[in-house]
Coordinates of C-alpha atoms in Angstrom, one line a residue:
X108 CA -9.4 -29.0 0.9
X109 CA -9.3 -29.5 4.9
X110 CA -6.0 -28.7 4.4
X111 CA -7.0 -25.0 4.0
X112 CA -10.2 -25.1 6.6
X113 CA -10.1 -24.3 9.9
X114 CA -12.6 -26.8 11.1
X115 CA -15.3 -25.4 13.5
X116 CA -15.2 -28.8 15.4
X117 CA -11.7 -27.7 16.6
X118 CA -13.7 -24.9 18.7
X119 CA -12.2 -21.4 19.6
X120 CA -9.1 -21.7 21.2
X121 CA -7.2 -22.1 17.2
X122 CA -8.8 -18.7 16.3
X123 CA -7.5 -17.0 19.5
X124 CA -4.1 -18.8 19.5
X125 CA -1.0 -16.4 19.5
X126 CA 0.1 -17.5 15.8
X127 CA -3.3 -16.4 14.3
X128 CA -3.7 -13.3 16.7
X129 CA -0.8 -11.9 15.0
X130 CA -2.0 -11.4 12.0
X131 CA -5.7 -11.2 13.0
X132 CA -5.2 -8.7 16.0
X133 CA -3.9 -5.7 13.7
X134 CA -6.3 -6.8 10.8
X135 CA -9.4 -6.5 13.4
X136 CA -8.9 -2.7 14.4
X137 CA -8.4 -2.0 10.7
X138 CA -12.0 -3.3 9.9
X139 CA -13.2 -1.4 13.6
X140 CA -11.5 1.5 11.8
X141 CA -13.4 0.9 8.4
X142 CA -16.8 -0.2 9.9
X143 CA -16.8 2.3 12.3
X144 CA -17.9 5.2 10.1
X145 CA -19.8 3.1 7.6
X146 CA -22.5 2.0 10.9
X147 CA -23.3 5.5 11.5
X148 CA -23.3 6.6 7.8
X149 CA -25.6 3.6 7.1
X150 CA -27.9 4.0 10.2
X151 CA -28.3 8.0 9.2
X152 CA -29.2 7.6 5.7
X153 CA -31.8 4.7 7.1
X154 CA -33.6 7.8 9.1
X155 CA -32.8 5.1 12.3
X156 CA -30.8 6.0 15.7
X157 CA -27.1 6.2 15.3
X158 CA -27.2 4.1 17.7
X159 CA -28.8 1.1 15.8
X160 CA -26.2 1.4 13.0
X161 CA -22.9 0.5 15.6
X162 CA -25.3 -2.5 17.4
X163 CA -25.9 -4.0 14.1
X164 CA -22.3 -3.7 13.7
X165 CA -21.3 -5.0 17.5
X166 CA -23.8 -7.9 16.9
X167 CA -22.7 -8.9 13.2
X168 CA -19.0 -8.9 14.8
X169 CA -19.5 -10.9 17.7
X170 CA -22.7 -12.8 17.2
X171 CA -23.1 -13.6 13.4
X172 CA -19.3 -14.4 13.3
X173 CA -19.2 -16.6 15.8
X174 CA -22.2 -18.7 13.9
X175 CA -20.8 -18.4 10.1
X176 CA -18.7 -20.7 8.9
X177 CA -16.6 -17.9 6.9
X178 CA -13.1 -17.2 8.0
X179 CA -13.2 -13.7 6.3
X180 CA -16.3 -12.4 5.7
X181 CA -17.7 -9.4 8.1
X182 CA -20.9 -8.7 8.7
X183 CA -22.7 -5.9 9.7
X184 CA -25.5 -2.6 8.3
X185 CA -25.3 -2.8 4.8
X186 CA -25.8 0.2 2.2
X187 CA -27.5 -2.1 -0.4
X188 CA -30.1 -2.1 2.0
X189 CA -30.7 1.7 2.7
X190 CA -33.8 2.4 0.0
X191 CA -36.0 -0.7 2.1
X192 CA -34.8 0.0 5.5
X193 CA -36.0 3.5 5.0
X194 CA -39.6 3.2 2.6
X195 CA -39.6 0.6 5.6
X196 CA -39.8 2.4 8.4
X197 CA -42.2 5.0 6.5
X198 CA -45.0 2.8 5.5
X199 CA -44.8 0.9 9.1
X200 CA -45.2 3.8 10.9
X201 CA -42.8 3.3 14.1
X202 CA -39.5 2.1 14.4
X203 CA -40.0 -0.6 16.8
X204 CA -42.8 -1.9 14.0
X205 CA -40.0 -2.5 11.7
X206 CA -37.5 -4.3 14.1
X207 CA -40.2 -6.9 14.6
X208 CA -40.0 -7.3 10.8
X209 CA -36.4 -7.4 11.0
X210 CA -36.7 -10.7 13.8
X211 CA -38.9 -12.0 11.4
X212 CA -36.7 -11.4 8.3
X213 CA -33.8 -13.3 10.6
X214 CA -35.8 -16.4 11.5
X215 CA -37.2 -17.0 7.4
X216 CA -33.1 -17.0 6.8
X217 CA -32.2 -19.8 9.3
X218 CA -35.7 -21.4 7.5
X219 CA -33.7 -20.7 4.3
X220 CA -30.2 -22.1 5.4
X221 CA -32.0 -25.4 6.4
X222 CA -33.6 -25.8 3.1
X223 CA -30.0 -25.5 2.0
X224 CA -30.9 -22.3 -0.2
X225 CA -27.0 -21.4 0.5
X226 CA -26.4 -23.3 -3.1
X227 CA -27.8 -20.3 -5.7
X228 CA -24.6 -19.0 -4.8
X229 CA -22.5 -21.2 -7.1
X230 CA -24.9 -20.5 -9.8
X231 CA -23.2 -16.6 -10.6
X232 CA -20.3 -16.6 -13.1
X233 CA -17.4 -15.5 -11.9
X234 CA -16.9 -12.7 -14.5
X235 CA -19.7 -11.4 -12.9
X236 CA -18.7 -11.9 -9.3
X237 CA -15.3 -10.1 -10.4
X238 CA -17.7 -7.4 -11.9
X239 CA -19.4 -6.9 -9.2
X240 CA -16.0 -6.3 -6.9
X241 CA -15.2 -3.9 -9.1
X242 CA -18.3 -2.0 -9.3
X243 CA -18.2 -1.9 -5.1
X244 CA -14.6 -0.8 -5.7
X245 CA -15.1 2.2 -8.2
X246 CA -18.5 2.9 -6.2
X247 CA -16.4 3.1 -2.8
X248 CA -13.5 5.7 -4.7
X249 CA -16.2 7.6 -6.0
X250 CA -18.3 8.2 -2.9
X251 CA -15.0 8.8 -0.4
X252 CA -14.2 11.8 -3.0
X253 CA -16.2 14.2 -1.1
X254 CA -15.3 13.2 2.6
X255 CA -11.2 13.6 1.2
X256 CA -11.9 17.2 0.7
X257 CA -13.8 17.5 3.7
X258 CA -17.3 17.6 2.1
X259 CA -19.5 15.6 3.9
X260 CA -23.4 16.3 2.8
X261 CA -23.6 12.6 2.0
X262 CA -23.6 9.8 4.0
X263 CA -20.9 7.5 4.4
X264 CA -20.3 4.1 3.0
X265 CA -23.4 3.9 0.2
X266 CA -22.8 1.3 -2.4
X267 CA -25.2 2.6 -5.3
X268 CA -25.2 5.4 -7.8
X269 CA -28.1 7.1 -6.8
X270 CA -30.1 7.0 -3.1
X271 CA -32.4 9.0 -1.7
X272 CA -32.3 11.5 -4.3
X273 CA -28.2 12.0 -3.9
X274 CA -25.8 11.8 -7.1
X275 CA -22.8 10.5 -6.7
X276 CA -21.3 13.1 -9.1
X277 CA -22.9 15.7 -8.6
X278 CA -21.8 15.5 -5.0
X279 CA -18.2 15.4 -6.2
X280 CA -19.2 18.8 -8.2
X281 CA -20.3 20.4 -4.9
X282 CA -17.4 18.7 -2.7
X283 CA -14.6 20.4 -5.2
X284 CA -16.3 23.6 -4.5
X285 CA -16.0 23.3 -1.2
X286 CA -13.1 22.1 -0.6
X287 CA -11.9 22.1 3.2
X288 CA -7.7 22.0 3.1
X289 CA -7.1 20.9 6.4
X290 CA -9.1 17.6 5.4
X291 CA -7.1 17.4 2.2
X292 CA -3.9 17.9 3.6
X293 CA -5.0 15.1 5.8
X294 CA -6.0 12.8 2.8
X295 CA -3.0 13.2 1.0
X296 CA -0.8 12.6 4.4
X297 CA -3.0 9.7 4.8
X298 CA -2.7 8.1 1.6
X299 CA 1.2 8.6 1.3
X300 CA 1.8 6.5 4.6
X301 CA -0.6 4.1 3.0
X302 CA 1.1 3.5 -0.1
X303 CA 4.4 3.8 1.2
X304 CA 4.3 2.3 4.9
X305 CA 4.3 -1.3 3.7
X306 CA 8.0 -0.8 2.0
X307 CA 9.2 -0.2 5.4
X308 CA 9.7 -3.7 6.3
X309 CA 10.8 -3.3 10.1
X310 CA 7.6 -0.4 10.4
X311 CA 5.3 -3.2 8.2
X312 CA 4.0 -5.3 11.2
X313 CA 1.9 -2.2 12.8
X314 CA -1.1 -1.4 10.0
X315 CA -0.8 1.5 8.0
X316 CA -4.4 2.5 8.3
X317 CA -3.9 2.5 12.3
X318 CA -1.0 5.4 11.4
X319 CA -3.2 6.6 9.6
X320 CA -6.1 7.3 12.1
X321 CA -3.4 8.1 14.5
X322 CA -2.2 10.7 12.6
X323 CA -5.5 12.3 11.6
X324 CA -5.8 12.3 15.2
X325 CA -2.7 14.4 15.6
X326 CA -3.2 16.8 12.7
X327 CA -6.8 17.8 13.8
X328 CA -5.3 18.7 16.9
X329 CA -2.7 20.8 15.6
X330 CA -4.7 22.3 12.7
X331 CA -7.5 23.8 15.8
X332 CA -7.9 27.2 15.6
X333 CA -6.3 28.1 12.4
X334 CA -7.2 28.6 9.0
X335 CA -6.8 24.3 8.7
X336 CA -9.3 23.7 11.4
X337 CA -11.4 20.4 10.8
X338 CA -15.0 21.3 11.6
X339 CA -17.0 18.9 13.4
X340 CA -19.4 17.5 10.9
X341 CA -16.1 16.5 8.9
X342 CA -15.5 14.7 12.6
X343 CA -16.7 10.9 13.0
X344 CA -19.4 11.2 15.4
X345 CA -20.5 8.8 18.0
X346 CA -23.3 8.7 21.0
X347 CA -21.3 9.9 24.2
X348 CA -22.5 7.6 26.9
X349 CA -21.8 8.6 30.2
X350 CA -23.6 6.0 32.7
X351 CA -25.4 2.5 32.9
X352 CA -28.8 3.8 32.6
X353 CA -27.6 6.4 29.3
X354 CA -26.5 2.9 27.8
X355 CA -29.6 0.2 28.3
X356 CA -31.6 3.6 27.1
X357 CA -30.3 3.3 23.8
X358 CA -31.8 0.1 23.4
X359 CA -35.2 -0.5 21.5
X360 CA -37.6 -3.3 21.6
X361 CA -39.9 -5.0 18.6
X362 CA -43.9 -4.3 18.7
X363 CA -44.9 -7.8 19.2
X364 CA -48.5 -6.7 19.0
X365 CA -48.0 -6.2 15.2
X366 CA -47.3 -9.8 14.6
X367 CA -50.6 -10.2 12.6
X368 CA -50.1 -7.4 10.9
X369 CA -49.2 -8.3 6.8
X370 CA -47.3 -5.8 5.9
X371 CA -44.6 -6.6 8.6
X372 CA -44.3 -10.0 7.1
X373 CA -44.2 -8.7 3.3
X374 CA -41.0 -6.1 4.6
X375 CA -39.6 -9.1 6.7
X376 CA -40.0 -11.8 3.3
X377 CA -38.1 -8.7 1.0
X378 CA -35.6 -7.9 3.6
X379 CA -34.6 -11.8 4.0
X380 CA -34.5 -12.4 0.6
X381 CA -32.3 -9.4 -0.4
X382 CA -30.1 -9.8 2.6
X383 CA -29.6 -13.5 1.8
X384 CA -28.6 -13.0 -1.9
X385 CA -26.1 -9.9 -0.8
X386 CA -24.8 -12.0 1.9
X387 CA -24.2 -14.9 -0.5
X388 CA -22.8 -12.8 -3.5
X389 CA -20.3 -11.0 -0.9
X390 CA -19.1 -14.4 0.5
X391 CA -18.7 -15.7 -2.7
X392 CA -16.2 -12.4 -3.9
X393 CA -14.7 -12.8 -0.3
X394 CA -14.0 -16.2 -0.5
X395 CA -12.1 -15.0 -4.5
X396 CA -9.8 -12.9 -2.3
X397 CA -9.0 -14.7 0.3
X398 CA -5.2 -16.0 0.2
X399 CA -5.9 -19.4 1.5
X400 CA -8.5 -20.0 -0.8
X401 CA -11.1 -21.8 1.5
X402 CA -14.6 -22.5 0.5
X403 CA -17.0 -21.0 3.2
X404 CA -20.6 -22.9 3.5
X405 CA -23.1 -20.6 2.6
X406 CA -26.4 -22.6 4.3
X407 CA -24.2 -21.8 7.7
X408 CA -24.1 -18.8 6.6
X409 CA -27.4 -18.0 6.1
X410 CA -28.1 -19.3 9.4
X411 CA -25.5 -17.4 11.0
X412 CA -27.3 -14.1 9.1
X413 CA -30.5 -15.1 10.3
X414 CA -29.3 -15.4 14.1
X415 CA -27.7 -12.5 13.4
X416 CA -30.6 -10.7 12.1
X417 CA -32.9 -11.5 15.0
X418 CA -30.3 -10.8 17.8
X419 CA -30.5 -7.4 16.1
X420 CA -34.2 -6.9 15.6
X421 CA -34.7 -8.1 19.2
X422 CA -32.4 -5.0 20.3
X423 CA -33.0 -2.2 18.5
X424 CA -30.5 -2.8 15.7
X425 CA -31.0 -2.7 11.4
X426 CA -31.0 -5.5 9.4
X427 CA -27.4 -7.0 8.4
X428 CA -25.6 -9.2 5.5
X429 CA -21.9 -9.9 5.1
X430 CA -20.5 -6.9 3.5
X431 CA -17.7 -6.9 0.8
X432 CA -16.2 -3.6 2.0
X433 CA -15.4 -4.7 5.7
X434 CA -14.6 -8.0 4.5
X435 CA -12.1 -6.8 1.7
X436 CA -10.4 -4.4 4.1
X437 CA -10.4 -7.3 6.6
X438 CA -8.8 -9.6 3.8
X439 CA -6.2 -6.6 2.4
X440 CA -5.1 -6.2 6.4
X441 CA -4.1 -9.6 6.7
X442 CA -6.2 -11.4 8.3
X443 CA -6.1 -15.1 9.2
X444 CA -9.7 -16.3 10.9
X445 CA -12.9 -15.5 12.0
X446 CA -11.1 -13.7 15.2
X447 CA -10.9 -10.9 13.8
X448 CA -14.1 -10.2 12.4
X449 CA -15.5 -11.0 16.3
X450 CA -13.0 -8.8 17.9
X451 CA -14.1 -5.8 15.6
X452 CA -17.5 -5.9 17.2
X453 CA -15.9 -6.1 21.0
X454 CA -13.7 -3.0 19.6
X455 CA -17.3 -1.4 18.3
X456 CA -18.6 -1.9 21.9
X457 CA -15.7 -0.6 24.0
X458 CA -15.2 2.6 21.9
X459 CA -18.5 3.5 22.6
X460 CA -17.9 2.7 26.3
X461 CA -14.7 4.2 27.1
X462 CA -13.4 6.3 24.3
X463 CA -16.5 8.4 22.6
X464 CA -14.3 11.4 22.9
X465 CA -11.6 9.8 21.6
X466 CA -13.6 8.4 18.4
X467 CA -15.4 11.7 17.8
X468 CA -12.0 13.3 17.3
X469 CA -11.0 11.5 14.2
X470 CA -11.2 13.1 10.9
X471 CA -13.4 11.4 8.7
X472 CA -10.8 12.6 5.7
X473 CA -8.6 10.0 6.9
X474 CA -11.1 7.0 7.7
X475 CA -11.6 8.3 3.3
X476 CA -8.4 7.6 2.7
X477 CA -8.4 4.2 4.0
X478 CA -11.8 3.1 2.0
X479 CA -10.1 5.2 -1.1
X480 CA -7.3 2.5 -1.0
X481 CA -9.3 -0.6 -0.4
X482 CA -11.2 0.8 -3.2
X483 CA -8.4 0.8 -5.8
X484 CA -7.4 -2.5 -4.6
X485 CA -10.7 -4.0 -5.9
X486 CA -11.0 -2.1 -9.1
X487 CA -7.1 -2.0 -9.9
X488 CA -6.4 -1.4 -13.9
X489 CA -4.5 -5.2 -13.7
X490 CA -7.9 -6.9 -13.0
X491 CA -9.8 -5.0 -16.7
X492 CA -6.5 -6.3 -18.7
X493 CA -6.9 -9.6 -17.3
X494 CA -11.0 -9.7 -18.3
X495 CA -10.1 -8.2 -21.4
X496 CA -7.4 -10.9 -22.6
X497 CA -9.7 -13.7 -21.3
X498 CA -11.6 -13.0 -24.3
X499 CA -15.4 -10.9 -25.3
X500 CA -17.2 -13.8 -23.0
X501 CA -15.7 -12.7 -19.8
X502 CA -14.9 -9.3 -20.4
X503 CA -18.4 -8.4 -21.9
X504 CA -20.4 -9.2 -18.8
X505 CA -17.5 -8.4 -16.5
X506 CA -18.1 -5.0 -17.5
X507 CA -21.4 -5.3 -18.0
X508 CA -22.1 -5.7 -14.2
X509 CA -19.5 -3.2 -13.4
X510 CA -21.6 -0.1 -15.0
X511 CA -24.8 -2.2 -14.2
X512 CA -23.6 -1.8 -10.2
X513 CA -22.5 1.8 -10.1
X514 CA -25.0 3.2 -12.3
X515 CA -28.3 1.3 -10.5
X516 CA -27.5 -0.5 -7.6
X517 CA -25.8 -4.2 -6.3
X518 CA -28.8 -6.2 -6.4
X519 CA -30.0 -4.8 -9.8
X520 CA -26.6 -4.3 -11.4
X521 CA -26.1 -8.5 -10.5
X522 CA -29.1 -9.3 -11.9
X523 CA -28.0 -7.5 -15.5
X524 CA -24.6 -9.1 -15.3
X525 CA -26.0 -12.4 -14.7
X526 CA -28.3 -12.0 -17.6
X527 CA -25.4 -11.2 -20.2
X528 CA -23.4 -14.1 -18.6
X529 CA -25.9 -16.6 -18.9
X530 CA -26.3 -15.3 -22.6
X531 CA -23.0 -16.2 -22.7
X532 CA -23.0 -19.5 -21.8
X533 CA -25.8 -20.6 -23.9
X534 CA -24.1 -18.7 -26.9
X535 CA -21.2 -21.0 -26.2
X536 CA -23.4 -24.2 -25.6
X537 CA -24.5 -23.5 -29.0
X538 CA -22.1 -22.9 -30.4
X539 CA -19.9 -26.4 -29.6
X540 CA -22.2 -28.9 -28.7
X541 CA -19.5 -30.9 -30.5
X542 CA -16.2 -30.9 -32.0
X543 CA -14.9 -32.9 -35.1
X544 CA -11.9 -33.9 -36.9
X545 CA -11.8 -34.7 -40.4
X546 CA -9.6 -37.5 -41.9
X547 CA -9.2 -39.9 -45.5
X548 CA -9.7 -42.9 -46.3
X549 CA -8.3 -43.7 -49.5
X550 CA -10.3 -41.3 -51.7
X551 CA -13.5 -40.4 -49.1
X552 CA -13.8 -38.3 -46.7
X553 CA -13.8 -39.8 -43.2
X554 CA -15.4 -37.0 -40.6
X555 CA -15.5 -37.9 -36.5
X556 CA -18.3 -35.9 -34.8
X557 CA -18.2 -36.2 -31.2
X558 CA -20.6 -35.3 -29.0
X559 CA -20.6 -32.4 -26.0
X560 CA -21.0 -33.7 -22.5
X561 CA -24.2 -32.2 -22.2
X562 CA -26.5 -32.1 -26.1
X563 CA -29.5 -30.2 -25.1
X564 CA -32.5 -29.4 -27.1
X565 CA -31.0 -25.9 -27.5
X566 CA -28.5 -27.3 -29.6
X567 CA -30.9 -29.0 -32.0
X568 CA -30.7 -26.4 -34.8
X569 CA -27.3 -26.4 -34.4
X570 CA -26.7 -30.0 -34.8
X571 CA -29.4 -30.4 -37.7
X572 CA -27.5 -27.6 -39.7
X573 CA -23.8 -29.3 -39.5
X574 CA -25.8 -32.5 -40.6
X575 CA -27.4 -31.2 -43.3
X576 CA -24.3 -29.6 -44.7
X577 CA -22.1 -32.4 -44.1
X578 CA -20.1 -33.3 -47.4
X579 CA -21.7 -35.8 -50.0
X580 CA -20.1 -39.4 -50.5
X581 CA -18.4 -39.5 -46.8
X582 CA -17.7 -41.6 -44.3
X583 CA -19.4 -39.9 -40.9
X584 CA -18.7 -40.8 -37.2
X585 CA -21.2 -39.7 -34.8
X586 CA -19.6 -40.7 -31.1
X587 CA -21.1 -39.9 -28.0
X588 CA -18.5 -41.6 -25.7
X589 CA -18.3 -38.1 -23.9
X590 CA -21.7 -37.5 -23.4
X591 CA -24.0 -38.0 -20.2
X592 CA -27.0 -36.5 -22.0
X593 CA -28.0 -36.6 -25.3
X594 CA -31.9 -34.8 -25.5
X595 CA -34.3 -37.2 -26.9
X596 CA -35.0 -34.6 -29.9
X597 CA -31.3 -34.5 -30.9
X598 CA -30.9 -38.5 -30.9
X599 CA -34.3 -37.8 -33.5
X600 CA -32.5 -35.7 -35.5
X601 CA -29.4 -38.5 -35.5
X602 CA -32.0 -41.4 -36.6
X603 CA -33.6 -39.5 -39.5
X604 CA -30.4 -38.2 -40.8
X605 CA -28.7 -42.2 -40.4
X606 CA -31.9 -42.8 -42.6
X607 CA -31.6 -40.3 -45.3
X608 CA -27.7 -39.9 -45.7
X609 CA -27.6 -42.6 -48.2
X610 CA -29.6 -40.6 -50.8
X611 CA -26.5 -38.7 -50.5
X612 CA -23.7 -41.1 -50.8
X613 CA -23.4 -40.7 -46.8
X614 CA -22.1 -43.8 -44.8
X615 CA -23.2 -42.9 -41.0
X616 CA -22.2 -44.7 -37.9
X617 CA -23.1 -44.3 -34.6
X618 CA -20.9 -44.8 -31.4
X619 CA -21.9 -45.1 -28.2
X620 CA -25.3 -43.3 -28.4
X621 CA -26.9 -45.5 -25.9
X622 CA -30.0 -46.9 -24.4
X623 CA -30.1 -45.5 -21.5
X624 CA -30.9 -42.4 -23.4
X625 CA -34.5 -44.5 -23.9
X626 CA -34.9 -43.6 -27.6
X627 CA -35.9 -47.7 -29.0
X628 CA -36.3 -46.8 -32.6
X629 CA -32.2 -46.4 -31.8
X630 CA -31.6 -50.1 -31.0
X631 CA -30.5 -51.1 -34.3
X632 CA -28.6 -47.9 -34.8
X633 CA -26.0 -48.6 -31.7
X634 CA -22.9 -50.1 -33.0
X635 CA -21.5 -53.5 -32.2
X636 CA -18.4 -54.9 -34.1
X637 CA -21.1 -57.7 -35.1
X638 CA -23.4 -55.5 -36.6
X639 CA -21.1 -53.6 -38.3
X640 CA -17.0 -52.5 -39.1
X641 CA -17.5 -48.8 -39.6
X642 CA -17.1 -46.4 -36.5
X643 CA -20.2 -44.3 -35.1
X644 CA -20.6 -40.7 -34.6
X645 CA -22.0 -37.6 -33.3
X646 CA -22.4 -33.8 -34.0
X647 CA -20.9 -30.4 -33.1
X648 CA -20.4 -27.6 -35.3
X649 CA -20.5 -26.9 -38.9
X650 CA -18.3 -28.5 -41.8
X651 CA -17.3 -27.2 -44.9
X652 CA -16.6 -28.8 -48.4

């Protein structure tokens, strides 16, 4: 395992070394290329400043990365948020209410990532992880639909079915009815050097979605003033800032004088609890993709959130989490360590410095292209055959979660998929709390029975049914040399049926069902080679005649 980490007690210098920058240099702009659009999409459909959506962006590059232990993830505004942010800022009243909830929201995660609350992460199935990867892939194809034809009435980058009164579909409807061919002639351009620019071995080092933006650049240059013209709400568009004074303006401060104020703390408890389990869902599906296969700490992480999360509250910004979109377009550009994730935020800062013009001239078609491809790469055809073949307990809430997600939203499309999955698992836990073999001696039966690791209480009925059909006049083994715990109920079941089995012809023996399991009407049931020359068993599933 510390073969694959990049230890954090090593400091900086490894993730700015020349070996790593290659790979993480390119891999930065693409996610500054990527986040871009999705900090102003997300800070519009909020009903905050623009503005707010690229600091939480600049921050959650160069402030929360720095603090997280993840060598992939990317941080920043998150869709999944959008519906509280907004009812947010409503019910508080003023804008600079809510970023005080926001500071607060960031100091009860760094609470949280003390108590080491990083751990519920482990707890989701990974069908349901993969689910959920899907879902944001599928979501992300559907909702760049309308920006590839250049129909842009919805915000960019949201990650649910159905916000603020907008369908999904019925925006695609509308887009293909309006269809804007200078934008599609830009999509398609833009997805062909995609697709194809990696086969071009000695062209593969410079990233395809940089040619990309490049030459969306170019086109809506040539197509002004003809019939192809891209208008300029299909145009990214960023706050031109021309001095100093235009710059520190843009900044907004918390209303400490609502500290006391309740309902500040009840939006800054829902806002750290919902950014905490996003952020710990889409570190868990990063760390799934990520080539080197390193396990990120998710307590840092929570920490590095809730820094994160005040450094933005204290400035104006929107609350963050680690986002699977940035991160899987960070992951799918190839890159190495946490460098570039920080040196996406310094390229978020200096755009908005030096090159506003420059940024406000690229087609938002293209920037649709880009998230169109990252979006197949999570949902690709491959990944359903492989759920399927695993078999109806993976696939089943695999694609549970998957409909769950694009139909509803993350959080509550998680929630669903957990709940199949965890059906799941206690269908299987009942299902083979043991297995058995059956064998002769001379003419009788001889059936071993041994015993799951774990026998809970939920596996009494089971257990009792497999006893009670057991064959008559046979030799029965009940081992529990596998087991750690045995509940007290099922060790019940074991004594009464060691009783009654000889009304039946039944010789039962017991192996290693032991004390520690603190059962003392079992004492003279354990076996010893004193006591007795016959084996000992335990139970699993049901056998026939």
């Amino acid at each position: 395992m510390a073969a694959n980490h990049l230890s954090a007690s090593t400091g900086f210098k490894q993730y700015f070394s020349p070996k790593n920058l290659k790979k993480d240099f390119p891999a930065s702009v693409v996610v500054f290329l990527v986040a871009l659009p999705l900090c102003l999409g997300i800070a519009l459909a909020s009903g905050a400043p623009l503005f707010s959506g690229l600091l939480t962006g600049i921050i959650g590059g160069i402030v929360t990365a720095s603090f997280s232990g993840s060598q992939l993830s990317v941080s920043g505004p998150a869709a999944g948020l959008t519906v509280i942010v907004l009812g947010a800022i409503t019910s508080l009243g003023a804008y600079e209410t809510f970023l005080l909830a926001v500071l607060i929201a960031g100091a009860l995660q760094i609470v949280l990532g003390f108590l080491k609350a990083g751990t519920i992460g482990n707890y989701f199935p990974s069908a349901v992880i993969e689910g959920m990867l899907a879902a944001i892939g599928i979501i992300l194809i559907l909702k760049q639909i309308p920006h590839a034809v250049g129909y842009d009435a919805e915000f960019e980058g949201s990650e649910a079915f159905n916000i603020n009164n907008q369908n999904t579909f019925s925006a695609i409807s509308n887009a293909l009815s309006a269809v804007s061919m200078g934008a599609v002639v830009i999509s398609i351009v833009s997805l062909a050097v995609l697709i194809y620019w990696p086969r071009f071995k000695k062209l593969s080092g410079v990233p395809a979605p940089l040619i990309v933006v490049v030459f969306g650049i170019i086109f809506n240059k040539v197509f002004s003033g003809s019939s192809l013209e891209i208008k300029s709400e299909h145009l990214v568009n960023v706050p031109v800032v021309n001095s100093l004074g235009e710059f520190t303006a843009l900044f907004v401060s918390p209303d400490f004088s609502q500290i006391a104020n309740p309902q500040v703390w009840t939006v800054a408890a829902t806002i750290a609890i919902v950014a905490s389990l996003e952020s710990l869902l889409s570190l868990e599906a990063v760390d799934k993709i990520d080539p080197m296969k390193r396990v990120s700490p998710t307590n840092r992480e929570l920490v590095a959130q809730g820094v994160g999360n005040m450094v933005s509250g204290f400035l104006g910004g929107l609350p963050m989490t680690a986002v699977i979109v940035r991160s899987s377009a960070n992951v799918n550009a190839g890159g190495k360590t946490k460098a570039s994730a920080i040196l996406h935020g310094f390229w978020l800062l200096l755009s908005l410095l030096l090159i506003p013009g420059l940024i406000n001239s690229i087609p938002l078609s293209c920037l649709a292209a880009i998230l169109l491809v990252t979006g197949y790469k999570l949902a690709k055809i491959a990944l359903f055959k492989k759920m399927y073949k695993e078999g109806w307990a993976q696939f089943i809430p695999f694609i549970v979660t998957v409909l769950a997600v694009v139909f509803t939203d993350l959080l509550k499309g998680v929630a669903i998929g957990m709940v199949v999955g965890v059906f799941y698992i206690l269908r299987n836990n009942l299902r083979n709390p043991y297995f058995y073999t059956i064998g002769r001696n001379g003419d009788k039966k001889v059936i071993t029975i041994k015993l799951a690791e774990e026998v809970s209480f939920l596996n009494k009925a089971a257990i009792s049914y497999t006893l009670n059909h057991l064959p008559h006049e046979s030799d029965v083994v009940i081992d529990g040399s596998n087991s750690r715990y045995i509940d007290p109920d099922v060790l019940e079941i074991i004594r009464n049926f060691k009783h009654s089995a000889y009304s039946k012809g039944i010789i039962v023996q017991l192996k290693n069902i032991k004390h520690k399991y603190d059962i003392p009407q079992l004492k003279d049931l354990i076996y010893t080679p004193e006591k007795d020359q016959t084996p000992v068993v335990n139970s699993n599933s049901i056998i026939e005649n």
